[in-house]
Each structure stands twice: as C-alpha cells, then as structure tokens.
XYZ file of N, CA, C and O in Angstrom:
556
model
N -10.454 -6.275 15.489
C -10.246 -7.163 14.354
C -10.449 -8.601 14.851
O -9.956 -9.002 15.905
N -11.093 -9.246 14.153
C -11.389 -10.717 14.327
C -10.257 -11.470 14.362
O -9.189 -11.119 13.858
N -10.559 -13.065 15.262
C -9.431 -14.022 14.560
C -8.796 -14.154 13.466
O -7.614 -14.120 13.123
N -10.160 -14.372 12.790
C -9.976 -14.690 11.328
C -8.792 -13.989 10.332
O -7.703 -14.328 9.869
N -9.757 -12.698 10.285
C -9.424 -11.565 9.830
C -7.482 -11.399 10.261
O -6.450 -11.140 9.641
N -7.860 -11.720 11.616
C -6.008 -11.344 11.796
C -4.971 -12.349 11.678
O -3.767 -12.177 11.867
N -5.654 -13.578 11.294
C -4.960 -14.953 10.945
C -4.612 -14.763 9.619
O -3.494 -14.990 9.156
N -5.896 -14.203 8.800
C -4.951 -13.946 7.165
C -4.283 -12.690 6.738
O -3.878 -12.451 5.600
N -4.218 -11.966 7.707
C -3.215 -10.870 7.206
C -2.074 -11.544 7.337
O -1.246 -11.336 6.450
N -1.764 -12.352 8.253
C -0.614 -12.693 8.776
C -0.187 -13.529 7.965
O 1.004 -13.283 7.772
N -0.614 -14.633 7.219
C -0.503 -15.431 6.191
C 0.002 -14.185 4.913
O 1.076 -14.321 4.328
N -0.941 -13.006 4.614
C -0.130 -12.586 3.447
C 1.220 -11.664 4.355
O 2.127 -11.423 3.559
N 1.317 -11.494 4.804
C 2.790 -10.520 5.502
C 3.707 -11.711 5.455
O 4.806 -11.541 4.928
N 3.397 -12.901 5.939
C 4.449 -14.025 5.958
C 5.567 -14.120 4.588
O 6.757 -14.388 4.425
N 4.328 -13.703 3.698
C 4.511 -14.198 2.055
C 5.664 -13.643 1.185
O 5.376 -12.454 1.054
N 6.640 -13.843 0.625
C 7.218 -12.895 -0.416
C 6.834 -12.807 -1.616
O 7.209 -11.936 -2.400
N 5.740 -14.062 -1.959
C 4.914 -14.338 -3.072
C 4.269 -14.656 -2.885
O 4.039 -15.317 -1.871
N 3.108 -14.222 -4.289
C 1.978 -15.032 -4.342
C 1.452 -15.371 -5.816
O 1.952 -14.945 -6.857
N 0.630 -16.002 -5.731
C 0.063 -16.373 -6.868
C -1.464 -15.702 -7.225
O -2.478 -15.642 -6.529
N -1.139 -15.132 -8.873
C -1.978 -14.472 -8.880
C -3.018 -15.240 -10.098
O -2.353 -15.715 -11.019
N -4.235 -15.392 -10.209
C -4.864 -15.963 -11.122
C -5.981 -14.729 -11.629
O -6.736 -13.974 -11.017
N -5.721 -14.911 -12.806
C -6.716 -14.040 -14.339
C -7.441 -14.981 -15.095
O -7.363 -16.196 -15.278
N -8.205 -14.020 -15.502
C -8.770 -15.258 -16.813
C -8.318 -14.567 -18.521
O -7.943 -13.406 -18.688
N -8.415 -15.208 -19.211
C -7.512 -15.245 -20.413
C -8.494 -14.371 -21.156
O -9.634 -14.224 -20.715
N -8.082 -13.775 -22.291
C -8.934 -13.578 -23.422
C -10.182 -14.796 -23.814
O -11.411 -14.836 -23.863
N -9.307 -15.497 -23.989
C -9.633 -17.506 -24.762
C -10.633 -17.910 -23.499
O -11.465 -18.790 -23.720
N -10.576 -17.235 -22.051
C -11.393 -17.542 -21.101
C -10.776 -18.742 -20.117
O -11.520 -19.116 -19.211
N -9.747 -19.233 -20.211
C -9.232 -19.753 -19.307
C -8.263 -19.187 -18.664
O -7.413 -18.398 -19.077
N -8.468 -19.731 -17.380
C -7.654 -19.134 -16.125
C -5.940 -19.149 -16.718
O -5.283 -19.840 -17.497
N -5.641 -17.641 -15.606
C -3.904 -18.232 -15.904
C -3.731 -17.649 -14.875
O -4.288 -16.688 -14.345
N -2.121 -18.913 -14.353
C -1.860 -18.361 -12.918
C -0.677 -18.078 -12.833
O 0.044 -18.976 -13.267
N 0.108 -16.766 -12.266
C 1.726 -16.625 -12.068
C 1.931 -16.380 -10.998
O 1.110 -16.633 -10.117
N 3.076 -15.822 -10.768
C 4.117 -15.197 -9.277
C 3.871 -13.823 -9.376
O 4.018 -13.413 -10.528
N 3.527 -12.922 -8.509
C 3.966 -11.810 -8.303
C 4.580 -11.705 -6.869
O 4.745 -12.439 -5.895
N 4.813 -10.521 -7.211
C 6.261 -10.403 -5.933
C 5.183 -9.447 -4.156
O 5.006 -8.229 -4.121
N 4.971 -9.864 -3.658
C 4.283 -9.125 -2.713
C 4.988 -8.016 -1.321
O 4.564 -7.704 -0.209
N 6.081 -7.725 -2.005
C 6.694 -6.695 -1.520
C 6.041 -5.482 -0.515
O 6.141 -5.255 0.691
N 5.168 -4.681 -1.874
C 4.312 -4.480 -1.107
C 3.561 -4.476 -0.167
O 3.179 -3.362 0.191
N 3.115 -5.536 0.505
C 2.001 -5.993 1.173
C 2.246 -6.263 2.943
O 1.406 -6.164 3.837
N 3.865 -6.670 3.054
C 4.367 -7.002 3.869
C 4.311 -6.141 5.403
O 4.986 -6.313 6.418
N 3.354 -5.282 5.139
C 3.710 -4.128 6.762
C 2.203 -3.742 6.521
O 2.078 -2.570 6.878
N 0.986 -4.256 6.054
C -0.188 -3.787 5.914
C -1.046 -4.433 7.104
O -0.848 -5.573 7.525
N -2.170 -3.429 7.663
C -2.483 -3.772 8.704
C -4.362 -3.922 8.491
O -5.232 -4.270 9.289
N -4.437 -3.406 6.810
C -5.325 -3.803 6.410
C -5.623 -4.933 5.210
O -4.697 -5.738 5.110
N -6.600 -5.126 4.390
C -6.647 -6.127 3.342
C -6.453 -4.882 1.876
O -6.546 -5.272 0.712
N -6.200 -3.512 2.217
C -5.715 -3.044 1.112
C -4.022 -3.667 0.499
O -2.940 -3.487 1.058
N -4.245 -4.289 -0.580
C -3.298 -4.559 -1.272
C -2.843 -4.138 -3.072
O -3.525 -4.000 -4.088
N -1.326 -4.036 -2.778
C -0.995 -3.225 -4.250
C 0.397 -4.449 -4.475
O 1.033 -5.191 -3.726
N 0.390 -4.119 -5.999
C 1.293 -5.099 -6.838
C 1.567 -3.670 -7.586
O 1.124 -2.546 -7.348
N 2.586 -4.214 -8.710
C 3.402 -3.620 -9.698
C 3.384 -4.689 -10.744
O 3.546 -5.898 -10.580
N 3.148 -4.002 -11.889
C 3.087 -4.627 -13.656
C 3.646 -3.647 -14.381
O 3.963 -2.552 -13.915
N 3.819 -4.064 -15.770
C 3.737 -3.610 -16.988
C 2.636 -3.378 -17.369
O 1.704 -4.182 -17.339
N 2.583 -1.896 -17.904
C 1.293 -1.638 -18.993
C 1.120 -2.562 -20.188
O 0.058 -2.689 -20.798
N 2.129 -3.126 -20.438
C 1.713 -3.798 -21.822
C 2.408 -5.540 -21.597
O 3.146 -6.103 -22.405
N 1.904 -6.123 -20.256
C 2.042 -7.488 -20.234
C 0.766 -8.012 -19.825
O -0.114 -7.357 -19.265
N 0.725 -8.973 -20.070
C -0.545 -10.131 -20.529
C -1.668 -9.694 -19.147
O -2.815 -9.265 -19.273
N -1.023 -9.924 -18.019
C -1.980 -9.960 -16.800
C -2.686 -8.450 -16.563
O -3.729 -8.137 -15.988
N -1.537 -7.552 -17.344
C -2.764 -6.255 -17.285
C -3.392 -6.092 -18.544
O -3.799 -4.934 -18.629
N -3.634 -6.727 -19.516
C -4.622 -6.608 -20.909
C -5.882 -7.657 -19.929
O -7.060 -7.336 -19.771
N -5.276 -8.823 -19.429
C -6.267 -9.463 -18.787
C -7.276 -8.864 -17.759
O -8.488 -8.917 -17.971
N -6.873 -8.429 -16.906
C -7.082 -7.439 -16.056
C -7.677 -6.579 -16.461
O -8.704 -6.340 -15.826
N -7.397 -5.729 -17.612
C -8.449 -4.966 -17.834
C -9.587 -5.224 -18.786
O -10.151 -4.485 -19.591
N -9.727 -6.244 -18.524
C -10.780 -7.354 -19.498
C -11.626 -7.517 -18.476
O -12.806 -7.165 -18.467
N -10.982 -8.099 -17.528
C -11.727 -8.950 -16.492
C -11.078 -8.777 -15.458
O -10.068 -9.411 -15.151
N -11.759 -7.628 -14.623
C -10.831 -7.774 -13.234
C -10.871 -7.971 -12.317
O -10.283 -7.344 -11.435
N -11.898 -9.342 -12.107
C -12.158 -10.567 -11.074
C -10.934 -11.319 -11.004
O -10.470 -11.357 -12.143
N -10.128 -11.993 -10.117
C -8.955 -12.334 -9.861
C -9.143 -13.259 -9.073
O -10.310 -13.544 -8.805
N -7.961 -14.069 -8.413
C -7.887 -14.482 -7.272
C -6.412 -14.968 -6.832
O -5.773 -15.733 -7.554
N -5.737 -14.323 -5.198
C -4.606 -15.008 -4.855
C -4.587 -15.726 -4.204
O -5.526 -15.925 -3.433
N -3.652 -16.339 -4.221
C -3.639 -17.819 -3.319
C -2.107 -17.216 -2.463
O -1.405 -16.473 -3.148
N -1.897 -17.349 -1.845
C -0.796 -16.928 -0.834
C -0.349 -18.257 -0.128
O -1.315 -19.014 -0.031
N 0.551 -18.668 0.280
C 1.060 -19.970 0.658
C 2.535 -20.180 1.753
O 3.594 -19.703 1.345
N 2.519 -20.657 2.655
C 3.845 -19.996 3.394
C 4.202 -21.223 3.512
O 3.427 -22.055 3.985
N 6.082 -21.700 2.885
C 6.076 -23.205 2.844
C 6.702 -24.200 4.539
O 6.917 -25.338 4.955
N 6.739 -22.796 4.945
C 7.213 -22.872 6.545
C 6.109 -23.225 7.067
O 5.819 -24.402 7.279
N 5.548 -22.479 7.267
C 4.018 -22.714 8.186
C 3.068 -23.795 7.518
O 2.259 -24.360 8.255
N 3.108 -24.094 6.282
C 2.060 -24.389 5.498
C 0.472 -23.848 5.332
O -0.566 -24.173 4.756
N 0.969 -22.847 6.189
C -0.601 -21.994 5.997
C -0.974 -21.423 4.564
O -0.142 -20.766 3.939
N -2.003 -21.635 4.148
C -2.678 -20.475 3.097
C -3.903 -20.687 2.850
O -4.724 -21.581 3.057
N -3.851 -19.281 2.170
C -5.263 -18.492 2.008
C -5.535 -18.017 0.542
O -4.687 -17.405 -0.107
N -6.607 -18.296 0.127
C -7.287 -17.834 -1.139
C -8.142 -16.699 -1.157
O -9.342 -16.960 -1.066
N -7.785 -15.375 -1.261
C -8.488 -14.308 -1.638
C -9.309 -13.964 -3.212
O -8.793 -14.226 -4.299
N -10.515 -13.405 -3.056
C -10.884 -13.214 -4.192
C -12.038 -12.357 -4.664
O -13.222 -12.606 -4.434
N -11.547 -11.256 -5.391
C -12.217 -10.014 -5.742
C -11.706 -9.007 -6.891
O -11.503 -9.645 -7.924
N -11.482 -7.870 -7.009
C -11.149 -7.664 -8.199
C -9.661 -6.497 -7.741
O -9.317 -6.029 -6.655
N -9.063 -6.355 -9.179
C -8.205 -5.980 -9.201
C -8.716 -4.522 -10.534
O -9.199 -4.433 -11.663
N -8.125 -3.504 -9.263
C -8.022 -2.030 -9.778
C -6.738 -1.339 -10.530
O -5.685 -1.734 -10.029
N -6.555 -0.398 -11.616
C -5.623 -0.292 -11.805
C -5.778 1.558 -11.045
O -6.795 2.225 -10.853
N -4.235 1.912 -10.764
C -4.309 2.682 -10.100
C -3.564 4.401 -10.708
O -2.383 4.739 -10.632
N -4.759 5.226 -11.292
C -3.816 6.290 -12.441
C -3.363 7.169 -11.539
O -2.246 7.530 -11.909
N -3.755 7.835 -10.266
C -3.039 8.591 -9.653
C -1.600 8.669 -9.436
O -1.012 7.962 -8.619
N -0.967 9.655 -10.278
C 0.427 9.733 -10.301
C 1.579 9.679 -8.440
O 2.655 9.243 -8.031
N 0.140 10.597 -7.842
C 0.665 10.388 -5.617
C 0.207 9.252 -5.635
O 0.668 8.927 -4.541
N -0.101 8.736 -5.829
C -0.398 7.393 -5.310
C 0.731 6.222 -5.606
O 1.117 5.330 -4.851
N 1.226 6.599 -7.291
C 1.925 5.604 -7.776
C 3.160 6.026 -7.279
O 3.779 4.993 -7.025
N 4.015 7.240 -6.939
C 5.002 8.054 -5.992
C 4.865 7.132 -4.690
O 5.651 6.257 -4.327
N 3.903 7.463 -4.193
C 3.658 6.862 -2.624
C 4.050 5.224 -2.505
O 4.380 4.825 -1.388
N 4.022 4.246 -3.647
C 4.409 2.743 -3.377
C 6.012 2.916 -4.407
O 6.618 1.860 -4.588
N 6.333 3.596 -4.734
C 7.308 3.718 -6.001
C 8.617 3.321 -4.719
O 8.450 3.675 -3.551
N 9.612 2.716 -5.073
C 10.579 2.259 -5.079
C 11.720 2.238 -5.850
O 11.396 1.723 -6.920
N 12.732 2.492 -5.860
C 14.053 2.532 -6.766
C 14.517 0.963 -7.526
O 14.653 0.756 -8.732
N 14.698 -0.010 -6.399
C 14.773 -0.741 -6.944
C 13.788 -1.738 -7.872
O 14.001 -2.891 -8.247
N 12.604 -0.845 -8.107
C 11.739 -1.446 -9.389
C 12.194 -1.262 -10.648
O 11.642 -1.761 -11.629
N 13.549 -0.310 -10.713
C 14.336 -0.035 -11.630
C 14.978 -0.788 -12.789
O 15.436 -0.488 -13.891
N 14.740 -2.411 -11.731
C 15.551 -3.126 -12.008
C 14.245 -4.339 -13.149
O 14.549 -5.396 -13.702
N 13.524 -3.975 -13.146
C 12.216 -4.103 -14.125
C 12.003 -3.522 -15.331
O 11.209 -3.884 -16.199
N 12.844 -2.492 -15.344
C 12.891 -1.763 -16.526
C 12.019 -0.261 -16.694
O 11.612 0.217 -17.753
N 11.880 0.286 -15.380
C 10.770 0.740 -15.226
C 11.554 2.465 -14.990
O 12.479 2.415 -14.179
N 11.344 3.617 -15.465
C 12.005 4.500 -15.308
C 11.766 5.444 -13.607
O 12.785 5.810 -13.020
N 10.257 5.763 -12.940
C 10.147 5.610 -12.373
C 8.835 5.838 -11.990
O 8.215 5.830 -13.054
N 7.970 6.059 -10.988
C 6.851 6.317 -10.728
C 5.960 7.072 -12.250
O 5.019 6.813 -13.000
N 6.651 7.767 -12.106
C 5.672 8.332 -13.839
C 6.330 8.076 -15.181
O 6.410 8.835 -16.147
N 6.933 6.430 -14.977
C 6.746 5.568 -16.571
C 5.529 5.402 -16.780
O 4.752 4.965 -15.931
N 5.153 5.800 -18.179
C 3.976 5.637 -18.191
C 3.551 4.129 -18.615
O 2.331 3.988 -18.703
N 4.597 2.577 -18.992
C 4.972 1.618 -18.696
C 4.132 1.196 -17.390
O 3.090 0.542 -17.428
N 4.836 1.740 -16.084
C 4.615 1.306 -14.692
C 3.081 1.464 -14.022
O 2.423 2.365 -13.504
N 2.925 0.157 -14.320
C 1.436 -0.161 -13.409
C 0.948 -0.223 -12.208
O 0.950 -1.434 -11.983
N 0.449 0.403 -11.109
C 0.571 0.092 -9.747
C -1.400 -0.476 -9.424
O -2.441 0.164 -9.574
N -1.213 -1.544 -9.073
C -2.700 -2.554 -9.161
C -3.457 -2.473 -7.538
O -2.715 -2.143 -6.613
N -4.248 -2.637 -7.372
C -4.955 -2.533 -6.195
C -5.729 -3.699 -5.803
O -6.738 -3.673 -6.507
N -5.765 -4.757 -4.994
C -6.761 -5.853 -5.127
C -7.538 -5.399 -3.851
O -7.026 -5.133 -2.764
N -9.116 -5.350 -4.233
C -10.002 -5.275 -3.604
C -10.618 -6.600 -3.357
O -11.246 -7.179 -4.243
N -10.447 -7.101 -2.150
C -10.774 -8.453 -2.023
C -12.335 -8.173 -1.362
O -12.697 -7.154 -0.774
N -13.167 -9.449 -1.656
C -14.319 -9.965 -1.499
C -14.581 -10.800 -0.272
O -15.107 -10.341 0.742
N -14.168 -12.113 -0.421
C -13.957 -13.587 -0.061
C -12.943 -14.311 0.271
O -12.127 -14.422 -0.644
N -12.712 -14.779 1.106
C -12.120 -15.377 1.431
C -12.471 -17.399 1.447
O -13.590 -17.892 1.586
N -11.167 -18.186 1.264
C -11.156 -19.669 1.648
C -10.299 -20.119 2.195
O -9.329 -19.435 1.871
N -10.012 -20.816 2.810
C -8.761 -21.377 3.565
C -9.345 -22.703 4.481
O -10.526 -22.873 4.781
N -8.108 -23.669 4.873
C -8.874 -24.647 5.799
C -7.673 -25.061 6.785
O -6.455 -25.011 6.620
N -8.481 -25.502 7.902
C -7.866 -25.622 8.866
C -8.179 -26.903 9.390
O -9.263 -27.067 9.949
N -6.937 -28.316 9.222
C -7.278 -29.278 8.892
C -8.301 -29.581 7.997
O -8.181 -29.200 6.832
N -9.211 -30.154 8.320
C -10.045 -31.153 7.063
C -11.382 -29.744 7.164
O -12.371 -29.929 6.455
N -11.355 -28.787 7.791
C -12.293 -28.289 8.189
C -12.140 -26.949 7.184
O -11.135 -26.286 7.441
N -13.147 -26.329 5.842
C -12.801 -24.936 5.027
C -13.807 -24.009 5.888
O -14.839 -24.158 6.542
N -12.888 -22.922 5.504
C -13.600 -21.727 6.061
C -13.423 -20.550 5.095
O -12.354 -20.159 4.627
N -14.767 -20.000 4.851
C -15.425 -18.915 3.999
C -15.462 -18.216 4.248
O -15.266 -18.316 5.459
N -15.637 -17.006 3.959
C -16.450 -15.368 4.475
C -16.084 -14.337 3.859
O -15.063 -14.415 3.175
N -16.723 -13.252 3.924
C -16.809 -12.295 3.324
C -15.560 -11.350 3.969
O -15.416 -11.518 5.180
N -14.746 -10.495 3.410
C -14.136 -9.468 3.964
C -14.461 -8.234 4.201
O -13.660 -7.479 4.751
C-alpha cells in the first residue's frame, strides 16, 4: 500500500464523522453528518453508512449516486475529500454482517427493517493538500 493511500485511510479511521454531500432533486448540492462508525477498523477504501429508506439523502441517492465525503480531524487538522458513488446495499447477510443493536436507537427494528438502509461508497478520487501543495489521484 502506498503513502498516500495509507495516509487517507488513516484520516477516515481518525474520524467519528463525516460529511456527506448529494445533489438535490432541484440539483443543488446538500451537505450533512453521518456517523462513520462503521469505517473505523477498515483496512481498505470499502466503506458503509446506515440511513433511512425514506429520508432525503437516500431518495437523493437514488437519483444520483455520485457523492462526495469530506472527512476532517479537528486534532490533526488533516482532511480528505473522497469522491465516487454511493451503492445501496439489498443483501439481507450483508446488512446482518454491519447490523448493530445500538442502531436501535434510530428507530430501526433490526437488520431486516425494511426502513434500514446499509450504503456502500465506492470511491473514485481523491483531494487533499498538504500545505499550499493539492494532491489528486485515482483510488
């Protein structure tokens, strides 16, 4: 594994959040918090989130599921902008396999609410800079 490559995993493991950006129906961007729980022990750029079937970022999402996170660590001040698309994920083992109890607390009954969304971001690209200096590339 490259520098690079192992400089921004480490930036998203740092993270307990991130920011996730969609584009709207209306076509403008919108950006929130999701919780990156998930993500925190990954040794690859496979990454998964948790939604609602019937909130805004997954109608968006399944409109348009070009994305992009921005990840930000306010300790380090490091971050990184990922960007590629976001999968939704129907396999019931799969949604078992990231399922958690305390997502409970979301309203979520459990792995097979059919409510409970489990998302996949397939990243592309990368940006980030180091001092005055940005750096690009493909993942």
């Amino acid at each position: 594994m490259n520098k690079t490559i192992k400089s921004i995993l480490e930036i998203i493991k740092s993270c307990d959040d991130v920011q996730l950006c969609t584009i709207r129906q209306d076509g403008y961007p919108e950006t929130r918090h999701v919780m990156n729980g998930m993500n925190q022990n990954i040794n690859s750029f496979v990454l998964h989130f948790l939604t609602m079937k019937k909130s805004p970022k997954y109608e968006q999402l399944q409109e348009n599921n070009k994305c992009c996170l921005y990840y930000f660590n306010p300790v380090t001040r490091h971050a990184v902008r990922l960007f590629g698309n976001m999968i939704n994920i129907e396999s019931i083992e799969e949604k078992r396999k990231y399922w958690q109890d305390k997502y409970s607390r979301f309203g979520f009954t459990g792995s097979d609410d059919p409510n409970f969304a489990l998302l996949q971001f397939v990243p592309k690209t990368y940006k980030f800079y180091i001092g005055n200096e940005m750096k690009t590339g493909l993942i």
